[in-house]
């Protein structure tokens, strides 16, 4: 489990780096992106390891990358449009 946690953290950081490299204008600060990617991947590894049990290292890392990518996708802001108040809220 220790190596799976380390691998999940490294994969989460690599995923965060790739997201920052390709979508830097649409993401918040790099610090928030790196921490979200690493923690999302750790949670994904924990969730997958809990569901499958020991002995499924590759599947655990795949689950870690999947949950990390979903967590990072929640940080992406809309492109070019500023959020405005709706007519009902005014």
PDB file of C-alpha atoms in Angstrom:
ATOM      1  CA  UNK A   1       0.000   0.000   0.000  1.00  0.00           C
ATOM      2  CA  UNK A   2       2.910   2.353   0.632  1.00  0.00           C
ATOM      3  CA  UNK A   3       4.200   2.044  -2.931  1.00  0.00           C
ATOM      4  CA  UNK A   4       0.707   2.459  -4.323  1.00  0.00           C
ATOM      5  CA  UNK A   5       0.322   5.684  -2.329  1.00  0.00           C
ATOM      6  CA  UNK A   6       3.660   6.989  -3.538  1.00  0.00           C
ATOM      7  CA  UNK A   7       2.862   6.041  -7.140  1.00  0.00           C
ATOM      8  CA  UNK A   8      -0.572   7.642  -6.932  1.00  0.00           C
ATOM      9  CA  UNK A   9       0.910  10.874  -5.583  1.00  0.00           C
ATOM     10  CA  UNK A  10       3.515  11.000  -8.356  1.00  0.00           C
ATOM     11  CA  UNK A  11       0.870  10.289 -11.002  1.00  0.00           C
ATOM     12  CA  UNK A  12      -1.379  12.992  -9.539  1.00  0.00           C
ATOM     13  CA  UNK A  13       1.467  15.514  -9.699  1.00  0.00           C
ATOM     14  CA  UNK A  14       2.266  14.534 -13.292  1.00  0.00           C
ATOM     15  CA  UNK A  15      -1.404  14.880 -14.193  1.00  0.00           C
ATOM     16  CA  UNK A  16      -1.481  18.308 -12.533  1.00  0.00           C
ATOM     17  CA  UNK A  17       1.628  19.379 -14.428  1.00  0.00           C
ATOM     18  CA  UNK A  18       0.050  18.303 -17.727  1.00  0.00           C
ATOM     19  CA  UNK A  19      -3.171  20.158 -16.888  1.00  0.00           C
ATOM     20  CA  UNK A  20      -1.266  23.324 -15.993  1.00  0.00           C
ATOM     21  CA  UNK A  21       0.794  23.078 -19.151  1.00  0.00           C
ATOM     22  CA  UNK A  22      -2.218  22.775 -21.440  1.00  0.00           C
ATOM     23  CA  UNK A  23      -4.917  24.763 -19.595  1.00  0.00           C
ATOM     24  CA  UNK A  24      -2.985  27.312 -17.533  1.00  0.00           C
ATOM     25  CA  UNK A  25      -5.300  30.228 -18.388  1.00  0.00           C
ATOM     26  CA  UNK A  26      -8.393  28.357 -17.242  1.00  0.00           C
ATOM     27  CA  UNK A  27      -7.066  26.990 -13.942  1.00  0.00           C
ATOM     28  CA  UNK A  28      -6.484  28.651 -10.565  1.00  0.00           C
ATOM     29  CA  UNK A  29      -3.018  28.966  -9.023  1.00  0.00           C
ATOM     30  CA  UNK A  30      -0.475  26.217  -9.573  1.00  0.00           C
ATOM     31  CA  UNK A  31      -0.366  25.506  -5.858  1.00  0.00           C
ATOM     32  CA  UNK A  32      -4.078  24.695  -5.808  1.00  0.00           C
ATOM     33  CA  UNK A  33      -3.817  22.554  -8.939  1.00  0.00           C
ATOM     34  CA  UNK A  34      -0.877  20.496  -7.655  1.00  0.00           C
ATOM     35  CA  UNK A  35      -2.464  19.885  -4.280  1.00  0.00           C
ATOM     36  CA  UNK A  36      -5.829  18.980  -5.826  1.00  0.00           C
ATOM     37  CA  UNK A  37      -4.223  16.565  -8.278  1.00  0.00           C
ATOM     38  CA  UNK A  38      -2.147  14.825  -5.624  1.00  0.00           C
ATOM     39  CA  UNK A  39      -4.980  14.568  -3.094  1.00  0.00           C
ATOM     40  CA  UNK A  40      -7.461  13.441  -5.745  1.00  0.00           C
ATOM     41  CA  UNK A  41      -5.107  10.697  -6.879  1.00  0.00           C
ATOM     42  CA  UNK A  42      -4.496   9.592  -3.292  1.00  0.00           C
ATOM     43  CA  UNK A  43      -8.232   9.418  -2.690  1.00  0.00           C
ATOM     44  CA  UNK A  44      -8.681   7.470  -5.915  1.00  0.00           C
ATOM     45  CA  UNK A  45      -5.991   5.005  -4.877  1.00  0.00           C
ATOM     46  CA  UNK A  46      -7.604   4.571  -1.463  1.00  0.00           C
ATOM     47  CA  UNK A  47     -11.047   4.087  -2.988  1.00  0.00           C
ATOM     48  CA  UNK A  48      -9.840   1.586  -5.594  1.00  0.00           C
ATOM     49  CA  UNK A  49      -7.691  -0.310  -3.107  1.00  0.00           C
ATOM     50  CA  UNK A  50     -10.636  -0.521  -0.702  1.00  0.00           C
ATOM     51  CA  UNK A  51     -12.922  -1.832  -3.438  1.00  0.00           C
ATOM     52  CA  UNK A  52     -10.518  -4.349  -5.020  1.00  0.00           C
ATOM     53  CA  UNK A  53      -8.303  -5.323  -2.105  1.00  0.00           C
ATOM     54  CA  UNK A  54      -4.572  -5.982  -2.113  1.00  0.00           C
ATOM     55  CA  UNK A  55      -2.779  -7.421  -5.127  1.00  0.00           C
ATOM     56  CA  UNK A  56      -4.257  -5.122  -7.762  1.00  0.00           C
ATOM     57  CA  UNK A  57      -1.514  -2.501  -8.029  1.00  0.00           C
ATOM     58  CA  UNK A  58      -2.036  -1.518 -11.647  1.00  0.00           C
ATOM     59  CA  UNK A  59      -5.802  -1.261 -11.263  1.00  0.00           C
ATOM     60  CA  UNK A  60      -5.307   0.859  -8.146  1.00  0.00           C
ATOM     61  CA  UNK A  61      -3.093   3.282 -10.065  1.00  0.00           C
ATOM     62  CA  UNK A  62      -5.605   3.443 -12.907  1.00  0.00           C
ATOM     63  CA  UNK A  63      -8.313   4.307 -10.380  1.00  0.00           C
ATOM     64  CA  UNK A  64      -6.014   6.928  -8.858  1.00  0.00           C
ATOM     65  CA  UNK A  65      -5.431   8.619 -12.212  1.00  0.00           C
ATOM     66  CA  UNK A  66      -9.146   8.493 -13.037  1.00  0.00           C
ATOM     67  CA  UNK A  67     -10.274  10.137  -9.803  1.00  0.00           C
ATOM     68  CA  UNK A  68      -7.390  12.623  -9.987  1.00  0.00           C
ATOM     69  CA  UNK A  69      -8.427  13.671 -13.497  1.00  0.00           C
ATOM     70  CA  UNK A  70     -12.050  14.080 -12.454  1.00  0.00           C
ATOM     71  CA  UNK A  71     -11.022  16.164  -9.449  1.00  0.00           C
ATOM     72  CA  UNK A  72      -8.812  18.386 -11.607  1.00  0.00           C
ATOM     73  CA  UNK A  73     -11.604  18.839 -14.120  1.00  0.00           C
ATOM     74  CA  UNK A  74     -13.690  20.475 -11.400  1.00  0.00           C
ATOM     75  CA  UNK A  75     -11.175  23.328 -11.249  1.00  0.00           C
ATOM     76  CA  UNK A  76     -11.496  24.351 -14.916  1.00  0.00           C
ATOM     77  CA  UNK A  77     -13.167  27.713 -15.416  1.00  0.00           C
ATOM     78  CA  UNK A  78     -15.374  28.608 -18.397  1.00  0.00           C
ATOM     79  CA  UNK A  79     -13.567  29.988 -21.425  1.00  0.00           C
ATOM     80  CA  UNK A  80     -13.717  33.713 -22.104  1.00  0.00           C
ATOM     81  CA  UNK A  81     -17.111  34.441 -20.612  1.00  0.00           C
ATOM     82  CA  UNK A  82     -17.392  36.310 -17.391  1.00  0.00           C
ATOM     83  CA  UNK A  83     -20.123  35.125 -15.090  1.00  0.00           C
ATOM     84  CA  UNK A  84     -23.018  37.575 -14.945  1.00  0.00           C
ATOM     85  CA  UNK A  85     -26.041  37.767 -12.761  1.00  0.00           C
ATOM     86  CA  UNK A  86     -29.241  36.364 -14.136  1.00  0.00           C
ATOM     87  CA  UNK A  87     -32.239  38.572 -14.800  1.00  0.00           C
ATOM     88  CA  UNK A  88     -34.115  36.992 -11.911  1.00  0.00           C
ATOM     89  CA  UNK A  89     -31.342  37.843  -9.445  1.00  0.00           C
ATOM     90  CA  UNK A  90     -31.310  41.561 -10.327  1.00  0.00           C
TER      91      UNK A  90
END
